[in-house]
mmCIF file of C-alpha atoms in Angstrom:
data_model
loop_
_atom_site.group_PDB
_atom_site.id
_atom_site.type_symbol
_atom_site.label_atom_id
_atom_site.label_comp_id
_atom_site.label_asym_id
_atom_site.label_seq_id
_atom_site.Cartn_x
_atom_site.Cartn_y
_atom_site.Cartn_z
ATOM 1 C CA UNK A 112 1.952 34.636 36.423
ATOM 2 C CA UNK A 113 3.692 34.812 33.157
ATOM 3 C CA UNK A 114 7.401 34.042 33.123
ATOM 4 C CA UNK A 115 8.411 36.780 30.783
ATOM 5 C CA UNK A 116 6.947 39.648 32.542
ATOM 6 C CA UNK A 117 9.390 42.275 33.707
ATOM 7 C CA UNK A 118 9.680 45.719 32.149
ATOM 8 C CA UNK A 119 11.114 47.361 35.336
ATOM 9 C CA UNK A 120 14.452 49.209 35.220
ATOM 10 C CA UNK A 121 17.559 47.949 36.930
ATOM 11 C CA UNK A 122 17.353 50.687 39.480
ATOM 12 C CA UNK A 123 14.038 49.443 40.900
ATOM 13 C CA UNK A 124 15.368 45.910 41.197
ATOM 14 C CA UNK A 125 18.612 46.585 43.023
ATOM 15 C CA UNK A 126 18.913 48.025 46.424
ATOM 16 C CA UNK A 127 22.477 49.204 45.931
ATOM 17 C CA UNK A 128 23.198 52.048 43.492
ATOM 18 C CA UNK A 129 26.966 51.645 43.450
ATOM 19 C CA UNK A 130 27.131 52.460 39.730
ATOM 20 C CA UNK A 131 24.921 55.555 39.739
ATOM 21 C CA UNK A 132 27.934 57.893 39.796
ATOM 22 C CA UNK A 133 28.893 56.609 36.303
ATOM 23 C CA UNK A 134 25.869 58.328 34.791
ATOM 24 C CA UNK A 135 27.287 61.853 34.563
ATOM 25 C CA UNK A 136 27.848 61.904 30.857
ATOM 26 C CA UNK A 137 24.527 62.408 29.058
ATOM 27 C CA UNK A 138 25.929 61.857 25.576
ATOM 28 C CA UNK A 139 25.848 58.379 24.126
ATOM 29 C CA UNK A 140 29.321 56.935 23.802
ATOM 30 C CA UNK A 141 30.235 55.214 20.550
ATOM 31 C CA UNK A 142 31.763 51.759 20.981
ATOM 32 C CA UNK A 143 34.835 52.753 22.936
ATOM 33 C CA UNK A 144 38.204 52.060 21.358
ATOM 34 C CA UNK A 145 39.907 49.439 23.419
ATOM 35 C CA UNK A 146 43.513 50.470 23.950
ATOM 36 C CA UNK A 147 45.933 47.660 23.406
ATOM 37 C CA UNK A 148 49.482 48.046 24.633
ATOM 38 C CA UNK A 149 51.941 48.911 21.938
ATOM 39 C CA UNK A 150 54.965 46.721 21.246
ATOM 40 C CA UNK A 151 53.927 44.196 23.795
ATOM 41 C CA UNK A 152 51.730 41.218 23.248
ATOM 42 C CA UNK A 153 49.006 41.089 25.947
ATOM 43 C CA UNK A 154 48.444 37.811 27.677
ATOM 44 C CA UNK A 155 44.894 36.278 27.670
ATOM 45 C CA UNK A 156 44.092 37.612 31.201
ATOM 46 C CA UNK A 157 45.012 41.164 30.127
ATOM 47 C CA UNK A 158 42.882 40.862 26.992
ATOM 48 C CA UNK A 159 39.903 39.634 28.997
ATOM 49 C CA UNK A 160 40.306 42.442 31.518
ATOM 50 C CA UNK A 161 40.279 45.097 28.798
ATOM 51 C CA UNK A 162 37.221 43.616 27.213
ATOM 52 C CA UNK A 163 35.437 43.450 30.534
ATOM 53 C CA UNK A 164 36.231 47.134 31.249
ATOM 54 C CA UNK A 165 35.076 48.109 27.765
ATOM 55 C CA UNK A 166 31.554 46.800 28.448
ATOM 56 C CA UNK A 167 31.513 47.708 32.151
ATOM 57 C CA UNK A 168 32.153 51.429 31.312
ATOM 58 C CA UNK A 169 29.929 51.756 28.233
ATOM 59 C CA UNK A 170 27.138 54.387 28.586
ATOM 60 C CA UNK A 171 23.795 54.647 26.881
ATOM 61 C CA UNK A 172 22.011 57.742 25.499
ATOM 62 C CA UNK A 173 20.590 58.738 28.863
ATOM 63 C CA UNK A 174 24.086 58.532 30.451
ATOM 64 C CA UNK A 175 23.379 55.415 32.438
ATOM 65 C CA UNK A 176 25.794 52.490 32.270
ATOM 66 C CA UNK A 177 24.664 49.867 29.782
ATOM 67 C CA UNK A 178 25.550 46.939 32.050
ATOM 68 C CA UNK A 179 23.508 48.167 35.091
ATOM 69 C CA UNK A 180 20.999 45.337 34.682
ATOM 70 C CA UNK A 181 23.629 42.623 34.458
ATOM 71 C CA UNK A 182 25.999 43.609 37.369
ATOM 72 C CA UNK A 183 24.105 41.417 39.808
ATOM 73 C CA UNK A 184 21.577 38.598 39.141
ATOM 74 C CA UNK A 185 18.152 39.081 40.702
ATOM 75 C CA UNK A 186 17.962 37.827 44.293
ATOM 76 C CA UNK A 187 16.072 34.603 44.673
ATOM 77 C CA UNK A 188 13.746 35.970 47.377
ATOM 78 C CA UNK A 189 12.871 38.980 45.290
ATOM 79 C CA UNK A 190 12.544 37.345 41.955
ATOM 80 C CA UNK A 191 11.882 33.607 42.426
ATOM 81 C CA UNK A 192 10.409 33.342 38.940
ATOM 82 C CA UNK A 193 13.814 34.223 37.483
ATOM 83 C CA UNK A 194 15.206 31.058 38.785
ATOM 84 C CA UNK A 195 12.267 29.117 37.207
ATOM 85 C CA UNK A 196 13.321 30.380 33.779
ATOM 86 C CA UNK A 197 17.125 30.678 34.035
ATOM 87 C CA UNK A 198 19.054 27.364 34.597
ATOM 88 C CA UNK A 199 22.516 28.924 34.864
ATOM 89 C CA UNK A 200 22.421 32.252 36.549
ATOM 90 C CA UNK A 201 25.503 34.423 36.096
ATOM 91 C CA UNK A 202 26.251 38.118 36.395
ATOM 92 C CA UNK A 203 29.127 40.545 35.869
ATOM 93 C CA UNK A 204 30.258 40.279 39.539
ATOM 94 C CA UNK A 205 30.903 36.611 38.807
ATOM 95 C CA UNK A 206 32.830 37.469 35.680
ATOM 96 C CA UNK A 207 34.840 39.928 37.650
ATOM 97 C CA UNK A 208 35.645 37.301 40.266
ATOM 98 C CA UNK A 209 36.788 34.917 37.573
ATOM 99 C CA UNK A 210 39.014 37.601 36.141
ATOM 100 C CA UNK A 211 40.665 38.177 39.439
ATOM 101 C CA UNK A 212 41.489 34.491 39.826
ATOM 102 C CA UNK A 213 42.508 34.286 36.098
ATOM 103 C CA UNK A 214 39.965 31.551 35.523
ATOM 104 C CA UNK A 215 39.611 32.473 31.866
ATOM 105 C CA UNK A 216 42.129 30.619 29.683
ATOM 106 C CA UNK A 217 41.364 32.853 26.676
ATOM 107 C CA UNK A 218 38.917 35.470 25.289
ATOM 108 C CA UNK A 219 36.622 32.848 24.056
ATOM 109 C CA UNK A 220 35.997 31.646 27.606
ATOM 110 C CA UNK A 221 34.998 35.241 28.537
ATOM 111 C CA UNK A 222 32.778 35.462 25.535
ATOM 112 C CA UNK A 223 30.946 32.358 26.619
ATOM 113 C CA UNK A 224 30.040 33.940 29.927
ATOM 114 C CA UNK A 225 28.980 37.212 28.288
ATOM 115 C CA UNK A 226 26.774 35.321 25.896
ATOM 116 C CA UNK A 227 25.249 33.363 28.821
ATOM 117 C CA UNK A 228 24.405 36.699 30.593
ATOM 118 C CA UNK A 229 22.707 37.866 27.400
ATOM 119 C CA UNK A 230 20.833 34.563 26.836
ATOM 120 C CA UNK A 231 19.482 34.652 30.432
ATOM 121 C CA UNK A 232 18.278 38.186 30.071
ATOM 122 C CA UNK A 233 16.542 37.425 26.787
ATOM 123 C CA UNK A 234 14.947 34.378 28.264
ATOM 124 C CA UNK A 235 13.518 36.309 31.266
ATOM 125 C CA UNK A 236 12.658 39.824 29.996
ATOM 126 C CA UNK A 237 10.043 40.710 27.338
ATOM 127 C CA UNK A 238 11.412 41.503 23.908
ATOM 128 C CA UNK A 239 10.100 45.048 24.099
ATOM 129 C CA UNK A 240 11.666 45.725 27.547
ATOM 130 C CA UNK A 241 14.595 47.929 28.281
ATOM 131 C CA UNK A 242 16.521 45.047 29.725
ATOM 132 C CA UNK A 243 16.130 42.919 26.631
ATOM 133 C CA UNK A 244 17.372 45.698 24.442
ATOM 134 C CA UNK A 245 20.312 46.340 26.775
ATOM 135 C CA UNK A 246 21.248 42.702 26.655
ATOM 136 C CA UNK A 247 21.343 42.791 22.814
ATOM 137 C CA UNK A 248 23.406 45.920 22.784
ATOM 138 C CA UNK A 249 25.795 44.555 25.465
ATOM 139 C CA UNK A 250 26.688 41.589 23.164
ATOM 140 C CA UNK A 251 27.028 43.942 20.140
ATOM 141 C CA UNK A 252 29.562 46.167 22.126
ATOM 142 C CA UNK A 253 31.425 43.133 23.408
ATOM 143 C CA UNK A 254 31.817 41.600 19.941
ATOM 144 C CA UNK A 255 32.869 44.874 18.347
ATOM 145 C CA UNK A 256 35.476 45.623 21.023
ATOM 146 C CA UNK A 257 36.744 42.047 20.837
ATOM 147 C CA UNK A 258 37.223 42.243 17.030
ATOM 148 C CA UNK A 259 39.155 45.501 17.397
ATOM 149 C CA UNK A 260 41.383 44.252 20.202
ATOM 150 C CA UNK A 261 42.183 40.962 18.408
ATOM 151 C CA UNK A 262 42.994 42.797 15.214
ATOM 152 C CA UNK A 263 45.294 45.202 17.091
ATOM 153 C CA UNK A 264 47.006 42.298 18.812
ATOM 154 C CA UNK A 265 47.457 40.586 15.458
ATOM 155 C CA UNK A 266 49.053 43.674 13.857
ATOM 156 C CA UNK A 267 51.394 44.309 16.719
ATOM 157 C CA UNK A 268 52.427 40.712 16.976
ATOM 158 C CA UNK A 269 53.850 40.958 13.474
ATOM 159 C CA UNK A 270 55.683 38.285 11.523
ATOM 160 C CA UNK A 271 58.431 37.965 14.214
ATOM 161 C CA UNK A 272 56.057 36.167 16.588
ATOM 162 C CA UNK A 273 54.785 33.861 13.815
ATOM 163 C CA UNK A 274 58.273 32.865 12.958
ATOM 164 C CA UNK A 275 59.211 32.256 16.542
ATOM 165 C CA UNK A 276 56.064 30.234 16.989
ATOM 166 C CA UNK A 277 56.856 28.048 14.000
ATOM 167 C CA UNK A 278 60.325 27.577 15.290
ATOM 168 C CA UNK A 279 59.055 26.259 18.674
ATOM 169 C CA UNK A 280 56.131 24.218 17.155
ATOM 170 C CA UNK A 281 58.305 21.675 15.456
ATOM 171 C CA UNK A 282 57.689 18.155 16.574
ATOM 172 C CA UNK A 283 59.492 17.561 19.853
ATOM 173 C CA UNK A 284 61.727 14.710 18.683
ATOM 174 C CA UNK A 285 62.868 16.495 15.563
ATOM 175 C CA UNK A 286 63.533 19.722 17.531
ATOM 176 C CA UNK A 287 65.562 17.861 20.162
ATOM 177 C CA UNK A 288 67.854 16.494 17.364
ATOM 178 C CA UNK A 289 68.117 19.847 15.601
ATOM 179 C CA UNK A 290 68.689 21.855 18.823
ATOM 180 C CA UNK A 291 71.406 19.499 20.025
ATOM 181 C CA UNK A 292 73.295 20.092 16.790
ATOM 182 C CA UNK A 293 72.633 23.776 16.551
ATOM 183 C CA UNK A 294 72.802 24.741 20.236
ATOM 184 C CA UNK A 295 75.008 22.245 21.923
ATOM 185 C CA UNK A 296 72.254 20.523 23.856
ATOM 186 C CA UNK A 297 70.015 23.555 24.345
ATOM 187 C CA UNK A 298 66.516 22.229 25.284
ATOM 188 C CA UNK A 299 63.828 25.017 25.399
ATOM 189 C CA UNK A 300 61.530 22.781 27.462
ATOM 190 C CA UNK A 301 64.169 22.128 29.993
ATOM 191 C CA UNK A 302 65.137 25.769 30.154
ATOM 192 C CA UNK A 303 61.569 26.846 30.787
ATOM 193 C CA UNK A 304 61.222 24.262 33.519
ATOM 194 C CA UNK A 305 64.573 25.454 34.975
ATOM 195 C CA UNK A 306 63.221 28.971 35.290
ATOM 196 C CA UNK A 307 60.497 27.693 37.580
ATOM 197 C CA UNK A 308 62.784 25.450 39.601
ATOM 198 C CA UNK A 309 65.423 28.068 40.200
ATOM 199 C CA UNK A 310 63.135 30.987 40.925
ATOM 200 C CA UNK A 311 63.561 32.589 44.350
ATOM 201 C CA UNK A 312 62.290 35.444 46.467
ATOM 202 C CA UNK A 313 64.909 36.560 48.978
ATOM 203 C CA UNK A 314 66.609 33.188 48.833
ATOM 204 C CA UNK A 315 63.227 31.364 49.317
ATOM 205 C CA UNK A 316 62.486 28.873 46.621
ATOM 206 C CA UNK A 317 59.136 29.478 44.996
ATOM 207 C CA UNK A 318 58.507 26.139 43.367
ATOM 208 C CA UNK A 319 58.221 23.973 46.503
ATOM 209 C CA UNK A 320 54.381 24.247 47.008
ATOM 210 C CA UNK A 321 53.761 23.342 43.380
ATOM 211 C CA UNK A 322 55.929 20.211 43.019
ATOM 212 C CA UNK A 323 53.380 17.727 44.231
ATOM 213 C CA UNK A 324 49.591 17.770 44.478
ATOM 214 C CA UNK A 325 48.048 17.829 47.959
ATOM 215 C CA UNK A 326 47.266 14.472 49.513
ATOM 216 C CA UNK A 327 43.666 13.451 48.691
ATOM 217 C CA UNK A 328 43.379 12.014 52.155
ATOM 218 C CA UNK A 329 44.559 15.116 53.969
ATOM 219 C CA UNK A 330 43.074 17.764 51.579
ATOM 220 C CA UNK A 331 39.915 16.228 50.031
ATOM 221 C CA UNK A 332 38.350 19.712 49.569
ATOM 222 C CA UNK A 333 41.089 20.641 47.190
ATOM 223 C CA UNK A 334 39.764 18.100 44.669
ATOM 224 C CA UNK A 335 36.209 19.332 45.237
ATOM 225 C CA UNK A 336 37.318 22.817 44.169
ATOM 226 C CA UNK A 337 39.911 22.116 41.558
ATOM 227 C CA UNK A 338 38.688 20.621 38.228
ATOM 228 C CA UNK A 339 42.099 19.962 36.634
ATOM 229 C CA UNK A 340 44.722 19.132 39.286
ATOM 230 C CA UNK A 341 48.326 19.312 37.949
ATOM 231 C CA UNK A 342 51.740 19.712 39.545
ATOM 232 C CA UNK A 343 55.347 20.274 38.503
ATOM 233 C CA UNK A 344 55.942 16.451 38.678
ATOM 234 C CA UNK A 345 53.366 16.146 35.880
ATOM 235 C CA UNK A 346 55.132 18.756 33.803
ATOM 236 C CA UNK A 347 58.471 17.094 34.412
ATOM 237 C CA UNK A 348 57.153 13.714 33.306
ATOM 238 C CA UNK A 349 55.842 15.204 30.041
ATOM 239 C CA UNK A 350 59.201 16.791 29.426
ATOM 240 C CA UNK A 351 60.973 13.445 30.001
ATOM 241 C CA UNK A 352 58.574 11.565 27.718
ATOM 242 C CA UNK A 353 58.568 14.182 24.887
ATOM 243 C CA UNK A 354 54.793 14.700 25.456
ATOM 244 C CA UNK A 355 54.910 18.377 24.636
ATOM 245 C CA UNK A 356 54.545 19.115 20.925
ATOM 246 C CA UNK A 357 54.973 22.858 21.453
ATOM 247 C CA UNK A 358 56.400 25.213 24.062
ATOM 248 C CA UNK A 359 52.855 26.740 24.287
ATOM 249 C CA UNK A 360 51.568 23.279 25.464
ATOM 250 C CA UNK A 361 54.010 23.413 28.234
ATOM 251 C CA UNK A 362 53.087 26.980 29.176
ATOM 252 C CA UNK A 363 49.492 25.973 29.234
ATOM 253 C CA UNK A 364 50.210 23.377 31.974
ATOM 254 C CA UNK A 365 52.239 25.855 33.966
ATOM 255 C CA UNK A 366 49.378 28.390 33.695
ATOM 256 C CA UNK A 367 46.978 25.704 34.925
ATOM 257 C CA UNK A 368 49.249 25.224 38.060
ATOM 258 C CA UNK A 369 49.039 28.978 38.653
ATOM 259 C CA UNK A 370 45.288 29.054 38.050
ATOM 260 C CA UNK A 371 44.650 26.235 40.480
ATOM 261 C CA UNK A 372 46.805 27.917 43.255
ATOM 262 C CA UNK A 373 44.935 31.181 42.750
ATOM 263 C CA UNK A 374 41.572 29.500 42.773
ATOM 264 C CA UNK A 375 42.103 27.485 45.929
ATOM 265 C CA UNK A 376 44.031 30.016 47.978
ATOM 266 C CA UNK A 377 43.157 33.473 49.152
ATOM 267 C CA UNK A 378 44.520 36.423 47.132
ATOM 268 C CA UNK A 379 46.652 37.624 50.025
ATOM 269 C CA UNK A 380 48.227 34.264 50.881
ATOM 270 C CA UNK A 381 51.898 33.548 50.336
ATOM 271 C CA UNK A 382 51.171 30.652 47.925
ATOM 272 C CA UNK A 383 48.931 32.976 45.865
ATOM 273 C CA UNK A 384 51.725 35.516 45.580
ATOM 274 C CA UNK A 385 54.223 32.883 44.771
ATOM 275 C CA UNK A 386 52.058 31.571 42.030
ATOM 276 C CA UNK A 387 51.799 35.030 40.487
ATOM 277 C CA UNK A 388 55.498 35.579 40.758
ATOM 278 C CA UNK A 389 56.304 32.248 39.076
ATOM 279 C CA UNK A 390 53.889 33.080 36.291
ATOM 280 C CA UNK A 391 55.692 36.398 35.494
ATOM 281 C CA UNK A 392 59.033 34.523 35.613
ATOM 282 C CA UNK A 393 58.196 31.687 33.317
ATOM 283 C CA UNK A 394 56.266 33.783 30.838
ATOM 284 C CA UNK A 395 59.180 36.225 30.502
ATOM 285 C CA UNK A 396 61.615 33.301 30.095
ATOM 286 C CA UNK A 397 59.366 31.736 27.416
ATOM 287 C CA UNK A 398 59.497 35.054 25.434
ATOM 288 C CA UNK A 399 63.301 35.064 25.736
ATOM 289 C CA UNK A 400 63.544 31.494 24.501
ATOM 290 C CA UNK A 401 61.263 32.161 21.542
ATOM 291 C CA UNK A 402 63.248 35.270 20.640
ATOM 292 C CA UNK A 403 66.541 33.435 20.903
ATOM 293 C CA UNK A 404 67.755 35.550 23.822
ATOM 294 C CA UNK A 405 69.618 34.382 26.901
ATOM 295 C CA UNK A 406 70.204 30.940 25.488
ATOM 296 C CA UNK A 407 72.100 29.026 28.123
ATOM 297 C CA UNK A 408 73.304 25.606 27.160
ATOM 298 C CA UNK A 409 73.105 23.220 30.024
ATOM 299 C CA UNK A 410 76.022 21.153 28.622
ATOM 300 C CA UNK A 411 74.198 17.981 29.746
ATOM 301 C CA UNK A 412 74.170 15.001 27.514
ATOM 302 C CA UNK A 413 70.811 13.262 27.812
ATOM 303 C CA UNK A 414 68.129 13.940 30.398
ATOM 304 C CA UNK A 415 69.302 11.579 33.203
ATOM 305 C CA UNK A 416 70.786 14.514 35.152
ATOM 306 C CA UNK A 417 68.279 17.172 34.320
ATOM 307 C CA UNK A 418 65.977 18.952 36.812
ATOM 308 C CA UNK A 419 62.933 17.631 35.072
ATOM 309 C CA UNK A 420 64.315 14.082 35.477
ATOM 310 C CA UNK A 421 64.783 14.716 39.205
ATOM 311 C CA UNK A 422 61.270 16.055 39.767
ATOM 312 C CA UNK A 423 59.678 13.362 37.591
ATOM 313 C CA UNK A 424 61.206 10.818 39.961
ATOM 314 C CA UNK A 425 59.509 12.280 43.039
ATOM 315 C CA UNK A 426 56.940 10.194 44.891
ATOM 316 C CA UNK A 427 53.390 11.306 44.767
ATOM 317 C CA UNK A 428 52.202 12.999 47.986
ATOM 318 C CA UNK A 429 49.294 10.559 48.289
ATOM 319 C CA UNK A 430 51.619 7.563 47.963
ATOM 320 C CA UNK A 431 54.232 8.613 50.511
ATOM 321 C CA UNK A 432 54.166 9.004 54.278
ATOM 322 C CA UNK A 433 55.426 12.101 56.039
ATOM 323 C CA UNK A 434 58.664 10.335 56.886
ATOM 324 C CA UNK A 435 59.219 9.294 53.218
ATOM 325 C CA UNK A 436 58.668 12.804 52.023
ATOM 326 C CA UNK A 437 61.053 14.247 54.553
ATOM 327 C CA UNK A 438 63.704 11.772 53.505
ATOM 328 C CA UNK A 439 63.378 12.569 49.734
ATOM 329 C CA UNK A 440 62.636 16.263 49.870
ATOM 330 C CA UNK A 441 64.111 17.710 53.019
ATOM 331 C CA UNK A 442 62.704 21.064 53.756
ATOM 332 C CA UNK A 443 66.209 22.419 54.442
ATOM 333 C CA UNK A 444 67.438 21.307 51.003
ATOM 334 C CA UNK A 445 69.665 18.527 52.456
ATOM 335 C CA UNK A 446 67.879 15.484 51.110
ATOM 336 C CA UNK A 447 69.614 13.341 48.403
ATOM 337 C CA UNK A 448 67.469 14.801 45.624
ATOM 338 C CA UNK A 449 68.239 18.332 46.558
ATOM 339 C CA UNK A 450 71.952 17.588 46.941
ATOM 340 C CA UNK A 451 71.664 16.586 43.286
ATOM 341 C CA UNK A 452 69.682 19.702 42.471
ATOM 342 C CA UNK A 453 72.333 21.997 44.108
ATOM 343 C CA UNK A 454 75.121 20.302 42.230
ATOM 344 C CA UNK A 455 73.350 20.599 38.877
ATOM 345 C CA UNK A 456 72.330 24.203 39.535
ATOM 346 C CA UNK A 457 75.828 25.287 40.632
ATOM 347 C CA UNK A 458 77.435 23.459 37.661
ATOM 348 C CA UNK A 459 75.122 25.259 35.239
ATOM 349 C CA UNK A 460 75.967 28.592 36.831
ATOM 350 C CA UNK A 461 79.735 28.073 36.603
ATOM 351 C CA UNK A 462 79.323 27.301 32.915
ATOM 352 C CA UNK A 463 77.463 30.549 32.143
ATOM 353 C CA UNK A 464 79.516 33.162 30.245
#
């Protein structure tokens, strides 16, 4: 049996017709204009979501949805030959799941999966088949909408964001010297870190579950699932050692912490919700820092008393026993490190105008 044999439509291959109700419009839609938010820069996850929806809702001349063939990969029992041809099966359901868990770091990651879907379809279906043609059109629609959306984002970002990015992307050591002279010790990296460490929800501190990685001995499955483990201690160490060249570099690590939490934990779990809340907080704080708003000088000379120094000094979970961890990071906030934290935080608050 030839391995490039299928001319059948998507409806005959899939038992579920959950997208048939989208075929009500018989007219062919031009490449839909992707609506970008005005006056607000979209984050990568929002950009990816808009692009996904633009191809998910695109209709062909006959009113059927263009992506019907690609919503779900053929079942192995029904199409075993598909898995002889396709080495890396992927479908739009998988893409949707990755969007929900914010697995895409940027639009290029999403484009890679869309291109893989198209590549798989072109490898399996005959060039004169409907499915082959749909795959080619799907990629054309995606690329067209991607170009429009990126152009809109670039126009709305304007020169202000370019200037603020340049301001933040100075080399860390030079910026530390300049900022100390200009802003009386203001450190944007420390301020962004503080926004995470001081975030609360009804007096419940949100950062606790993200300070240290889970023990490899107690939670080996975590390291089977998570490709890039990282915690707040790692971020703190990088702050202390001037490892971040830009504020965007630090934000990328914080986003990785959020991504890991959302990948490993169920969407309804408390840690999942806390990760999402922290993301909103530190991303908003980063925008304020870049725009020069809410600039709070910590009035601390040197980093010996900073929150990042305190977190950088924590023991790794895997290296410490339960008793050691209780001594250093008491859950009620009474341990010696947290006494220092409370003192620093309260001092910073009393100095605020």
